Amino acid sequence: MIHDYGEDKPHCPVFFHAALFFVLFVMTDKNNIDHITDITPETVAKLLADLESLESFNTDVTQAGHELIAAQTRLHALLHNASDGVITLNPDGTAQSFNLAAQQIFGYSEGEIITSKISHLVPCPDWANDNVTDYLRSFISDRDSDDIPLVGVHKDGHEILLHVSLSEVVNEEVELFGDDFFDIDDAVADNAFDEPIVCFFHDVTSNKRIEKELESHKSAFDRMAGIIVRNADFSLYSVNGKMAEFMNMTVEELMADPELLSPFSHPETHFSDAMKTTLIKDEFWQGEVCFHTKLGELKWFSQSITTLKDDDAISQYHLILFDITERKHKEQETNARQSALDLTTSVSVTDADGKITYVNDKFCALTQYSREELLGQDHRVLNSGHHSEMFWKDMYGVASTGKPWRNKVCNKAKDGSIYWLDTTVIGFHNEQGDLERYVAIRTDITTQKILEQNLQYVVDEQTKELRAAAEVAHQAREEAEAANHAKSDFLANMSHELRTPMHSILSFSDFGLKQITKTPLEEKGIEKIERFFSNINESGKRLLGLLNDLLDLAKLEAGKMTYNFKKQDLRVTTEKILTEFSTKLIEKNVDVKFLSPKNTLAHYDHDKISQVIANLISNAIKFTEQGSEIRIVLENTDVIRDAGTGEKVSVLKFSIFDQGLGVPEGELEAIFDQFIQSSKTKTGAGGTGLGLAICKEIIEAHKGYIWAENNPEGGAEVSFIIHKS
């Protein structure tokens, strides 16, 4: 009860001093005493005693007044600076005080509110007639819960949610002394003490918004997670609908049989002593548990347990469970695939600097290093030196961008053996975009690589063979085409060679017949007939020679030519043939030089070698210009019979040199083929292209060799060798 003593109100000390003055006046003035007949000494004594008591009471009241003023000052400061808004209202609803917190809550200054009604701060219903005090008393008495907020209005117009409480000032009677009571209001009768109301406002707008959001979150959380509440002894207290849904049961079924919520087949997930110790220490535990559902399925959950304490003692456990069955199955599948991968695939992980941080068992098996030997190392320990520095720069350049790099890599194991890997490397970056690690996946392809190398060798060899076969085929084709062309040339030449002597025979025969029919025969006619028969004879011999060549070639190719080998003098054979060509040599004015050692014995068939030498001398005369020289050389020499042993054999070499046009370098071997003539000599010189082919067959039948060369001094050189024994 608060009283305000103003300057114009009577004070007890004034009354006390007046009474004391009156007593003294009476006691000092006998005349006055005489007039106051009812004053007795006892009365004065009693009055003085009462005055002394009144003086003591006045002192106590004065002291109490000072303490009351100090308390009022402290109370005013406390209310003015309180964290809640405090508004003191008169019974008519006008404001007496408006503290700082109230100013912050409603947005008004104290000067804008004092002495005015606050119905614009707390809108009142119509029945309240803008009397806020009546409305607040009714609101507090009628509300069902203290949590129901009062709606206020901020200066800027937005609504405020407030918790409100009231404190009213009432009159109290105070026992003064004796059995009498003195009402303080009587002491301040000039200004009767009103009954103001003190309103306490607490802004819960933010709290209510948070509560609403929390309620929304809780509702969403209830739809996502299973929640189990257990008592301190871990007996079941409650379970939410989502947990029942997870278990394919109802909440009632679970509450009726709590054993249904006991984790299945995983003892470590029961409420063990270790779990209890962790909860007591950290007030939190997290792990994985699995349950049997009503359908008999095994369902996995991620479980978090928090504790609710009462006086530092655990009163409840709150279990929050999320269904991770699908994730668990995927993990099991992943683990199974990882196990299968580890059996066939080498996996390693390095940091951004290339230091190895993980290797699987397959990696260790391939490299022959232990895991301890590899961790902290880089892959240079496996470098075989097979790849260039640019090869590795390319790998890091591509993989560091996050793109996969793939290639075949040759590595070296701990024992020095080489092995091949089909390698894929990719770099991974963190959320900031910095390179964090490299992951390399490798498959052993050593066997495949060996097979590839062997296959490549086979392919290379077969390619060489195919190319050689193609070359042979191409050469055979060219030879066939050349042979066909030579055959055409041969037929043309043969037609010419056969036609010419045949034409001579027919012509001279016709002339002879005409001369014979003339009568009488004159001397001159006989000479003509002799010349005609001579020409016929020569043409016949020439035709016979061509036919013999054809027959000889056929026999040589068929292997039916017979030989009569014996030891003979090749120089003598050569001289006889030269004698046969003496007429032609004289006709063409060609000189022959014949050089021969003393011993020119050799093992050969006289007729066949004579045929060869005659053909060679005939060609030399044919292709040598008039007035030139032919040189024939015989010489003894040795040739190697066996290149492996170096064994030698004695041979006799025959060489003939002419001074003709020579033979093109590309045709030195071809002129010994059938129907082939040198491109320099086949026009204008005659011949069928069979002579040298026959010579080659004869010499090879003697196990010898014949060849042609161009003479550095001009013309051609044709040589052959035959065994001496």
XYZ file of C-alpha atoms in Angstrom:
725
model
C 0.000 0.000 0.000
C 1.568 3.199 -1.199
C 0.770 6.630 0.416
C 1.947 10.000 -0.810
C 2.408 12.630 1.843
C 2.165 16.111 0.296
C 3.364 19.470 1.721
C -0.192 20.647 2.566
C -1.126 17.622 4.661
C -0.999 17.726 8.537
C 1.979 16.057 10.125
C 1.993 14.461 13.570
C 5.028 16.481 14.694
C 3.025 19.722 14.388
C 0.217 18.356 16.538
C 2.742 17.121 19.079
C 4.446 20.475 19.431
C 1.130 22.310 19.777
C 0.048 20.010 22.617
C 3.366 20.395 24.331
C 3.109 24.184 24.093
C -0.349 24.069 25.588
C 0.811 22.076 28.623
C 3.716 24.398 29.317
C 1.521 27.433 28.972
C -0.944 26.124 31.548
C 1.766 25.107 33.950
C 3.533 28.493 33.905
C 0.464 30.691 34.094
C -1.376 30.296 37.382
C -4.232 32.471 36.183
C -4.836 30.070 33.419
C -4.666 27.170 35.828
C -7.321 28.687 37.820
C -9.569 28.880 34.823
C -9.046 25.215 33.968
C -10.607 23.647 36.966
C -10.798 20.138 35.480
C -7.085 19.891 34.964
C -5.594 17.734 37.646
C -2.012 16.764 38.099
C -2.875 13.237 37.198
C -4.409 14.497 33.998
C -1.353 16.466 33.177
C 0.877 13.573 34.021
C -1.178 11.286 31.791
C -1.151 13.909 29.066
C 2.571 14.246 29.307
C 2.948 10.469 29.130
C 0.728 10.380 26.068
C 2.720 13.193 24.544
C 5.945 11.275 25.086
C 4.425 8.189 23.408
C 3.201 10.376 20.588
C 6.670 11.849 20.191
C 8.168 8.349 19.884
C 5.492 7.313 17.325
C 6.112 10.453 15.308
C 9.803 9.603 15.107
C 9.017 6.076 13.802
C 6.553 7.372 11.242
C 9.017 9.952 9.953
C 11.664 7.270 9.485
C 9.182 4.950 7.755
C 8.194 7.789 5.440
C 11.759 8.297 4.337
C 12.231 4.555 3.725
C 8.964 4.477 1.824
C 10.092 7.325 -0.430
C 13.409 5.504 -1.110
C 11.521 2.283 -1.881
C 9.198 4.175 -4.200
C 12.224 5.620 -6.019
C 13.771 2.157 -6.426
C 10.476 0.657 -7.564
C 10.019 3.398 -10.157
C 13.531 2.825 -11.547
C 12.966 -0.950 -11.588
C 9.679 -0.698 -13.431
C 10.965 1.928 -15.825
C 13.875 -0.271 -16.874
C 12.107 -3.629 -16.698
C 12.448 -5.994 -19.706
C 8.649 -6.293 -19.930
C 6.457 -3.396 -20.895
C 4.861 -1.819 -17.772
C 1.943 0.584 -18.069
C 0.170 2.026 -14.988
C -3.461 2.829 -15.754
C -5.990 4.849 -13.895
C -9.424 3.317 -13.374
C -10.679 5.284 -16.375
C -8.068 3.665 -18.616
C -5.699 6.653 -18.931
C -1.975 5.984 -18.571
C -0.041 7.125 -15.528
C 3.316 5.638 -16.557
C 4.811 4.060 -19.719
C 8.231 2.435 -19.286
C 11.018 2.027 -21.860
C 10.130 -1.602 -22.748
C 6.526 -0.528 -23.430
C 7.813 2.202 -25.701
C 9.830 -0.405 -27.654
C 6.907 -2.831 -27.846
C 4.293 -0.351 -29.061
C 6.539 2.167 -30.826
C 5.227 5.230 -28.944
C 7.169 7.611 -26.695
C 6.115 8.184 -23.079
C 4.919 11.714 -23.894
C 2.570 10.343 -26.594
C 0.837 7.991 -24.134
C 0.765 9.603 -20.629
C -2.708 10.913 -19.595
C -4.318 9.422 -22.696
C -6.293 6.220 -23.071
C -4.507 3.247 -24.578
C -7.416 1.659 -26.445
C -5.467 2.261 -29.672
C -2.667 0.074 -28.201
C -5.038 -2.651 -27.027
C -8.199 -2.498 -29.170
C -11.278 -3.145 -26.994
C -14.522 -4.832 -28.007
C -17.618 -2.653 -28.180
C -18.963 -3.697 -24.786
C -15.823 -2.303 -23.063
C -16.549 1.248 -24.238
C -12.824 1.909 -24.674
C -12.174 1.142 -20.987
C -9.014 -0.904 -21.291
C -8.863 -1.784 -17.595
C -12.254 -3.487 -17.699
C -11.344 -5.298 -20.938
C -8.029 -6.542 -19.517
C -9.682 -7.817 -16.292
C -12.281 -9.658 -18.397
C -9.678 -11.059 -20.850
C -7.557 -12.480 -18.033
C -10.465 -13.977 -16.133
C -12.177 -15.485 -19.174
C -9.186 -17.044 -21.023
C -8.764 -20.818 -20.823
C -4.981 -20.764 -20.669
C -2.227 -18.369 -19.750
C -0.648 -19.174 -23.146
C -3.444 -17.404 -25.052
C -1.941 -14.112 -26.260
C -3.551 -10.682 -26.239
C -3.562 -8.876 -29.595
C -2.011 -5.398 -29.521
C -1.274 -2.859 -32.254
C 2.082 -1.264 -32.961
C 2.340 2.368 -33.914
C 3.084 1.348 -37.524
C -0.141 -0.702 -37.617
C 1.109 -4.298 -37.409
C -0.341 -6.646 -34.813
C 1.588 -7.667 -31.720
C 0.991 -10.829 -29.689
C 1.298 -10.147 -25.961
C 1.258 -12.041 -22.706
C -0.467 -9.774 -20.174
C -0.761 -9.767 -16.357
C -2.309 -7.194 -13.995
C -1.458 -5.945 -10.488
C -4.008 -3.723 -8.707
C -3.335 -1.332 -5.728
C -5.772 -1.817 -2.760
C -6.261 0.081 0.598
C -5.048 -1.600 3.745
C -5.663 -0.703 7.384
C -2.644 -0.388 9.603
C -2.667 -0.989 13.344
C -1.343 2.159 14.990
C -1.407 1.582 18.676
C -3.583 0.002 21.373
C -6.825 -1.421 20.189
C -7.641 1.524 17.965
C -7.192 1.504 14.212
C -6.249 4.462 12.127
C -6.997 4.507 8.351
C -4.199 6.100 6.425
C -6.707 7.464 3.910
C -8.080 9.567 6.789
C -4.628 11.064 7.194
C -4.702 12.136 3.566
C -8.353 12.948 3.382
C -7.759 15.998 1.229
C -6.610 13.771 -1.719
C -8.348 10.391 -1.529
C -6.002 7.516 -2.697
C -7.222 6.044 -6.064
C -6.812 2.430 -7.111
C -4.644 2.318 -10.303
C -3.902 -0.886 -12.245
C -0.371 -1.922 -13.253
C -0.241 -3.819 -16.586
C 2.693 -6.026 -17.498
C 3.077 -6.768 -21.241
C 5.513 -9.334 -22.697
C 5.948 -9.371 -26.484
C 5.559 -13.000 -27.633
C 5.102 -12.244 -31.360
C 8.458 -13.750 -32.258
C 7.979 -16.642 -29.859
C 4.554 -17.463 -31.277
C 5.903 -17.350 -34.804
C 8.713 -19.679 -33.778
C 6.232 -21.931 -31.970
C 4.097 -22.038 -35.103
C 7.104 -22.892 -37.264
C 8.217 -25.494 -34.742
C 4.757 -26.984 -34.745
C 4.864 -27.083 -38.550
C 8.295 -28.690 -38.440
C 7.139 -31.145 -35.808
C 4.164 -32.064 -37.954
C 6.419 -32.564 -40.973
C 8.928 -34.437 -38.824
C 6.134 -36.677 -37.554
C 5.311 -37.542 -41.150
C 8.935 -38.460 -41.891
C 10.393 -40.052 -38.767
C 9.347 -42.665 -36.297
C 9.415 -41.408 -32.697
C 9.588 -43.629 -29.647
C 9.600 -42.289 -26.096
C 10.879 -44.606 -23.364
C 10.938 -44.204 -19.614
C 14.064 -44.108 -17.507
C 13.991 -47.925 -17.252
C 13.658 -48.025 -21.082
C 10.076 -49.281 -20.897
C 7.798 -47.979 -23.623
C 6.076 -44.646 -22.933
C 4.729 -43.665 -26.367
C 5.151 -44.220 -30.091
C 4.008 -42.058 -33.009
C 1.927 -43.039 -36.033
C 4.867 -42.963 -38.453
C 6.708 -45.607 -36.467
C 3.585 -47.750 -36.510
C 3.362 -47.228 -40.282
C 7.011 -48.298 -40.633
C 6.205 -51.502 -38.754
C 2.979 -52.158 -40.721
C 1.111 -52.022 -37.408
C -1.115 -49.677 -35.412
C 0.016 -47.576 -32.475
C -2.280 -49.633 -30.225
C -0.605 -52.883 -31.336
C 2.833 -51.507 -30.544
C 1.810 -50.092 -27.168
C 0.157 -53.396 -26.264
C 3.259 -55.429 -27.122
C 6.440 -53.319 -26.589
C 8.604 -56.314 -27.484
C 7.691 -55.661 -31.116
C 9.991 -52.636 -30.941
C 12.989 -54.650 -29.786
C 15.795 -54.590 -32.410
C 16.110 -57.933 -34.197
C 19.205 -60.105 -34.563
C 21.619 -57.294 -33.757
C 22.456 -57.518 -30.032
C 24.780 -54.522 -30.257
C 21.781 -52.299 -31.021
C 19.866 -53.206 -27.836
C 20.005 -50.899 -24.845
C 23.433 -52.044 -23.780
C 25.605 -50.792 -20.929
C 27.913 -49.113 -23.466
C 24.975 -47.234 -25.000
C 23.745 -46.216 -21.549
C 27.204 -44.958 -20.590
C 27.366 -42.884 -23.772
C 23.927 -41.378 -23.135
C 24.793 -40.475 -19.551
C 28.026 -38.845 -20.666
C 27.059 -37.180 -23.955
C 23.228 -37.194 -23.634
C 23.157 -38.460 -27.256
C 23.653 -41.742 -29.126
C 23.369 -42.555 -32.808
C 23.502 -45.858 -34.665
C 21.629 -48.293 -36.864
C 18.988 -50.835 -35.801
C 16.699 -53.260 -37.592
C 13.232 -54.576 -36.736
C 10.903 -57.275 -37.974
C 7.738 -55.742 -39.409
C 4.282 -57.284 -39.125
C 4.776 -58.700 -42.636
C 7.969 -60.463 -41.533
C 10.251 -58.109 -43.470
C 13.539 -56.919 -42.040
C 13.576 -53.135 -41.928
C 16.613 -50.970 -41.137
C 16.557 -47.611 -39.320
C 19.003 -44.855 -38.483
C 18.340 -44.256 -34.772
C 19.215 -41.215 -32.653
C 18.612 -41.210 -28.898
C 18.518 -38.102 -26.706
C 17.850 -37.902 -22.989
C 15.385 -35.808 -20.997
C 16.632 -35.092 -17.480
C 14.883 -34.102 -14.256
C 17.191 -32.828 -11.511
C 20.202 -34.265 -13.398
C 18.567 -37.691 -13.495
C 17.411 -39.217 -16.790
C 13.617 -39.296 -16.839
C 12.994 -40.220 -20.494
C 14.725 -41.362 -23.685
C 13.545 -39.925 -26.992
C 14.294 -42.191 -29.967
C 14.067 -40.783 -33.494
C 14.181 -43.308 -36.338
C 14.489 -42.850 -40.109
C 13.835 -45.701 -42.518
C 17.133 -46.558 -44.280
C 16.121 -49.991 -45.566
C 16.500 -49.023 -49.227
C 19.849 -47.377 -48.546
C 20.972 -50.424 -46.576
C 20.059 -52.743 -49.435
C 21.966 -50.503 -51.835
C 24.941 -50.533 -49.471
C 24.811 -54.325 -49.367
C 24.653 -54.443 -53.156
C 27.489 -51.938 -53.352
C 29.548 -53.958 -50.884
C 28.883 -57.101 -52.902
C 29.922 -55.323 -56.090
C 32.942 -53.906 -54.284
C 33.936 -57.379 -53.163
C 33.564 -58.655 -56.702
C 35.461 -55.612 -57.974
C 38.276 -56.224 -55.513
C 38.694 -59.743 -56.892
C 39.322 -58.520 -60.442
C 40.145 -54.818 -60.308
C 42.989 -52.851 -58.780
C 41.882 -49.643 -57.037
C 44.020 -46.872 -55.571
C 43.345 -43.370 -54.240
C 45.870 -40.549 -53.952
C 45.680 -37.020 -52.604
C 46.051 -33.970 -54.834
C 49.868 -34.317 -54.640
C 49.774 -37.921 -55.837
C 50.513 -39.524 -52.446
C 48.778 -42.893 -52.058
C 46.057 -42.862 -49.381
C 44.231 -46.104 -50.206
C 44.893 -49.351 -52.078
C 42.774 -52.481 -52.227
C 43.982 -56.068 -51.944
C 44.122 -56.561 -55.712
C 46.474 -53.594 -56.038
C 48.808 -55.120 -53.458
C 48.672 -58.520 -55.184
C 49.592 -57.044 -58.573
C 52.397 -54.814 -57.294
C 53.707 -57.367 -54.734
C 53.989 -54.522 -52.187
C 52.209 -54.541 -48.831
C 49.678 -51.868 -48.006
C 52.049 -50.391 -45.427
C 54.804 -50.099 -48.037
C 52.531 -48.245 -50.461
C 50.642 -45.768 -48.259
C 52.295 -42.345 -48.360
C 54.273 -43.243 -51.502
C 53.480 -42.113 -55.043
C 53.131 -44.276 -58.133
C 56.719 -43.638 -59.222
C 57.638 -46.692 -57.173
C 55.850 -48.709 -59.902
C 57.252 -46.798 -62.902
C 58.646 -49.216 -65.489
C 60.230 -46.459 -67.599
C 58.205 -47.639 -70.592
C 56.225 -44.384 -70.899
C 57.533 -40.879 -71.611
C 57.200 -37.894 -69.301
C 54.631 -36.395 -71.689
C 52.501 -39.543 -71.230
C 52.164 -38.850 -67.478
C 51.696 -35.094 -67.982
C 48.798 -35.864 -70.279
C 47.289 -38.166 -67.643
C 47.425 -35.539 -64.869
C 46.315 -32.793 -67.250
C 43.135 -34.630 -68.208
C 42.313 -36.259 -64.835
C 42.751 -33.021 -62.860
C 39.883 -31.436 -64.808
C 37.479 -34.111 -63.557
C 37.352 -35.909 -66.888
C 38.307 -39.606 -67.012
C 41.697 -40.442 -68.528
C 42.081 -43.946 -69.935
C 45.062 -45.725 -71.426
C 47.159 -48.874 -71.218
C 49.952 -48.553 -68.658
C 53.060 -50.667 -68.250
C 54.171 -50.982 -64.581
C 56.946 -52.774 -62.741
C 56.223 -55.002 -59.717
C 58.370 -55.248 -56.616
C 60.279 -58.252 -58.040
C 61.045 -56.319 -61.237
C 58.530 -58.148 -63.417
C 56.574 -56.132 -65.956
C 52.786 -56.131 -66.099
C 50.197 -54.229 -68.135
C 47.049 -52.485 -66.892
C 43.994 -51.015 -68.575
C 43.893 -47.848 -66.457
C 41.232 -45.201 -65.830
C 42.101 -42.164 -63.655
C 39.727 -39.373 -62.615
C 40.181 -36.377 -60.295
C 37.604 -35.256 -57.703
C 37.130 -31.683 -56.433
C 35.676 -30.349 -53.181
C 32.824 -27.837 -52.864
C 35.274 -24.959 -53.274
C 36.438 -26.407 -56.597
C 39.883 -27.408 -55.316
C 41.367 -30.714 -56.459
C 41.019 -33.155 -53.566
C 42.016 -36.621 -54.769
C 42.622 -38.956 -57.697
C 40.958 -42.361 -58.029
C 42.547 -44.953 -60.320
C 40.823 -48.162 -61.435
C 42.958 -50.741 -63.221
C 42.416 -54.128 -64.846
C 45.292 -56.555 -65.400
C 45.722 -57.082 -69.158
C 49.196 -58.615 -69.105
C 48.034 -61.893 -70.656
C 45.995 -60.008 -73.203
C 48.987 -57.793 -73.987
C 51.212 -60.834 -74.530
C 48.597 -62.356 -76.802
C 48.304 -59.059 -78.643
C 52.071 -58.901 -79.090
C 52.170 -62.500 -80.311
C 49.224 -61.856 -82.559
C 50.868 -58.705 -83.832
C 54.014 -60.682 -84.582
C 51.956 -63.273 -86.449
C 50.092 -60.529 -88.276
C 53.366 -58.821 -89.156
C 54.840 -62.072 -90.416
C 51.718 -62.930 -92.352
C 51.655 -59.405 -93.705
C 55.224 -59.833 -94.876
C 54.318 -63.154 -96.442
C 51.233 -61.691 -98.046
C 53.242 -58.784 -99.331
C 55.873 -61.185 -100.641
C 53.144 -63.329 -102.183
C 51.569 -60.233 -103.634
C 54.938 -59.186 -104.959
C 55.438 -62.644 -106.425
C 51.946 -62.574 -107.846
C 52.580 -59.126 -109.233
C 55.878 -60.267 -110.651
C 54.257 -63.422 -112.009
C 51.577 -61.300 -113.549
C 54.150 -59.040 -115.078
C 56.093 -62.080 -116.229
C 52.925 -63.633 -117.618
C 52.106 -60.404 -119.368
C 55.685 -60.198 -120.609
C 55.540 -63.847 -121.667
C 52.275 -63.218 -123.415
C 53.789 -60.207 -125.087
C 56.909 -62.227 -125.903
C 54.741 -64.978 -127.246
C 53.046 -62.478 -129.511
C 56.431 -61.189 -130.586
C 57.628 -64.767 -131.055
C 54.671 -65.659 -133.212
C 55.220 -62.540 -135.277
C 58.937 -63.273 -135.567
C 58.315 -66.938 -136.153
C 55.815 -66.118 -138.897
C 58.401 -63.864 -140.441
C 61.206 -66.370 -139.989
C 59.148 -69.204 -141.431
C 57.617 -67.120 -144.216
C 60.926 -65.760 -145.454
C 62.648 -69.102 -146.210
C 59.394 -70.598 -147.362
C 58.878 -67.680 -149.711
C 62.450 -68.121 -151.010
C 61.897 -71.820 -151.570
C 58.688 -71.213 -153.476
C 60.054 -68.331 -155.506
C 63.278 -70.021 -156.546
C 61.432 -73.252 -157.262
C 59.056 -71.378 -159.549
C 61.936 -69.695 -161.338
C 63.699 -73.061 -161.750
C 60.614 -74.664 -163.249
C 60.294 -71.849 -165.771
C 63.922 -72.206 -166.794
C 63.607 -75.969 -167.187
C 60.582 -75.623 -169.432
C 62.517 -73.429 -171.805
C 64.019 -75.300 -174.733
C 66.807 -75.518 -175.475
C 68.546 -74.870 -172.114
C 71.099 -72.274 -172.505
C 74.318 -72.039 -170.578
C 73.069 -69.020 -168.756
C 69.905 -70.781 -167.718
C 71.818 -73.616 -166.080
C 73.730 -71.137 -163.908
C 70.462 -69.531 -162.780
C 69.004 -72.907 -161.912
C 72.102 -73.703 -159.813
C 71.734 -70.372 -157.963
C 68.040 -70.988 -157.452
C 68.663 -74.463 -155.993
C 71.449 -73.060 -153.807
C 69.058 -70.459 -152.375
C 66.410 -73.124 -151.941
C 68.927 -75.254 -150.056
C 69.951 -72.373 -147.763
C 66.340 -71.412 -147.052
C 65.540 -75.046 -146.320
C 68.433 -75.274 -143.885
C 67.279 -72.081 -142.241
C 63.757 -73.421 -141.925
C 65.119 -76.675 -140.585
C 67.115 -74.769 -137.977
C 63.999 -73.005 -136.735
C 62.126 -76.258 -136.510
C 65.037 -77.849 -134.670
C 65.048 -74.976 -132.169
C 61.379 -75.479 -131.460
C 61.839 -79.197 -131.062
C 64.872 -78.722 -128.792
C 62.989 -76.245 -126.568
C 60.071 -78.635 -126.266
C 62.395 -81.490 -125.298
C 64.303 -79.330 -122.810
C 61.102 -78.183 -121.066
C 59.774 -81.726 -121.001
C 63.072 -83.043 -119.621
C 63.397 -85.473 -122.533
C 66.666 -84.116 -123.940
C 69.440 -86.695 -123.737
C 73.060 -85.776 -123.050
C 76.334 -87.535 -123.769
C 78.775 -86.204 -121.171
C 82.455 -86.879 -121.509
C 85.737 -85.100 -120.987
C 86.621 -82.997 -124.018
C 88.684 -79.969 -125.037
C 86.513 -76.861 -125.189
C 89.155 -74.917 -127.069
C 89.053 -77.445 -129.942
C 85.231 -77.365 -129.991
C 85.291 -73.563 -130.169
C 87.852 -73.482 -133.006
C 85.723 -75.883 -135.098
C 82.669 -73.664 -134.702
C 84.675 -70.569 -135.608
C 85.715 -72.316 -138.791
C 82.043 -72.861 -139.648
C 81.410 -69.094 -139.248
C 84.510 -68.017 -141.211
C 82.487 -67.093 -144.301
C 80.132 -64.855 -142.329
C 83.048 -63.283 -140.497
C 84.702 -62.470 -143.785
C 81.465 -61.144 -145.272
C 81.004 -58.731 -142.334
C 84.715 -57.981 -142.023
C 84.697 -58.934 -138.324
C 87.944 -59.999 -136.716
C 87.976 -62.667 -133.956
C 90.483 -62.827 -131.106
C 90.518 -66.137 -129.283
C 92.391 -66.374 -125.955
C 92.749 -69.766 -124.318
C 94.955 -71.459 -121.692
C 96.637 -74.784 -122.485
C 94.393 -76.958 -120.346
C 90.808 -76.462 -121.476
C 89.482 -79.917 -120.805
C 85.929 -80.052 -119.374
C 83.127 -82.506 -118.826
C 80.318 -81.747 -121.304
C 78.101 -82.907 -124.176
C 79.872 -81.929 -127.379
C 76.815 -81.336 -129.547
C 74.874 -79.355 -126.941
C 77.807 -77.114 -125.927
C 78.638 -76.663 -129.623
C 75.011 -75.493 -130.117
C 75.461 -72.966 -127.258
C 78.777 -71.622 -128.561
C 77.408 -71.395 -132.111
C 74.403 -69.425 -130.902
C 76.603 -67.028 -128.931
C 79.027 -66.502 -131.875
C 76.085 -66.049 -134.251
C 74.566 -63.357 -132.000
C 77.918 -61.618 -131.620
C 78.389 -61.498 -135.416
C 74.769 -60.386 -135.846
C 74.965 -57.475 -133.412
C 78.558 -56.358 -134.147
C 79.101 -53.589 -136.627
C 81.188 -54.261 -139.756
C 84.919 -53.831 -139.306
C 84.621 -54.467 -135.539
C 86.131 -57.148 -133.343
C 84.810 -60.138 -131.398
C 86.833 -61.486 -128.499
C 86.507 -65.014 -127.072
C 88.209 -65.945 -123.786
C 88.545 -69.342 -122.074
C 89.862 -69.472 -118.513
C 90.142 -71.895 -115.638
C 88.706 -70.713 -112.294
C 87.181 -71.895 -109.035
C 83.675 -71.264 -107.695
C 82.191 -71.978 -104.261
C 80.012 -75.073 -104.317
C 78.760 -74.940 -100.661
C 78.403 -71.530 -98.984
C 78.154 -73.187 -95.560
C 81.426 -75.093 -95.804
C 83.145 -72.844 -98.309
C 83.953 -75.859 -100.520
C 85.178 -74.865 -103.993
C 85.017 -76.560 -107.380
C 87.103 -76.067 -110.586
C 85.214 -74.803 -113.634
C 85.995 -73.675 -117.170
C 84.649 -70.256 -118.078
C 83.697 -69.262 -121.632
C 83.224 -65.532 -122.372
C 82.461 -63.772 -125.690
C 82.664 -59.975 -126.087
C 81.033 -58.095 -128.969
C 81.037 -54.398 -129.874
C 77.325 -54.070 -130.491
C 74.650 -51.953 -128.845
C 74.754 -53.754 -125.517
C 71.769 -54.803 -123.374
C 69.696 -52.523 -121.098
C 70.494 -53.187 -117.408
C 66.943 -54.213 -116.651
C 66.961 -56.837 -119.402
C 70.250 -58.656 -118.627
C 68.346 -61.552 -117.032
C 65.186 -61.381 -119.141
C 67.004 -62.074 -122.438
C 67.461 -65.692 -121.326
C 63.681 -66.172 -121.080
C 61.688 -67.737 -123.895
C 60.533 -65.476 -126.728
C 62.420 -62.499 -125.211
C 64.691 -60.239 -127.221
C 66.518 -57.142 -126.087
C 64.636 -53.964 -126.790
C 67.782 -52.648 -128.504
C 68.237 -55.609 -130.810
C 64.847 -57.107 -131.544
C 64.131 -54.800 -134.474
C 66.033 -55.272 -137.730
C 68.282 -58.134 -136.561
C 65.901 -61.038 -136.928
C 65.652 -63.996 -134.539
C 62.893 -65.727 -132.614
C 64.034 -65.167 -129.030
C 64.612 -68.899 -128.507
C 68.387 -69.120 -128.859
C 69.454 -67.824 -125.425
C 66.570 -69.640 -123.706
C 67.879 -72.934 -125.244
C 71.442 -72.005 -124.201
C 70.271 -71.463 -120.607
C 68.502 -74.835 -120.460
C 71.608 -76.623 -121.826
C 74.056 -74.907 -119.455
C 71.822 -75.559 -116.407
C 71.606 -79.232 -117.496
C 75.433 -79.182 -117.235
C 75.035 -77.797 -113.659
C 76.592 -74.589 -114.895
C 75.496 -71.004 -115.056
C 75.120 -68.464 -117.916
C 74.799 -64.706 -117.632
C 75.153 -61.437 -119.537
C 76.920 -58.185 -118.708
C 77.552 -54.924 -120.432
C 81.174 -54.355 -121.437
C 82.529 -51.115 -119.990
C 84.318 -50.546 -123.327
C 81.022 -50.998 -125.210
C 78.962 -53.910 -126.372
C 77.841 -56.946 -124.383
C 79.600 -59.857 -122.679
C 77.950 -63.270 -122.389
C 79.632 -65.936 -120.220
C 78.965 -69.446 -118.992
C 80.779 -71.914 -116.791
C 80.840 -75.712 -116.877
C 82.521 -78.169 -114.555
C 85.891 -79.482 -115.501
C 85.179 -82.916 -114.084
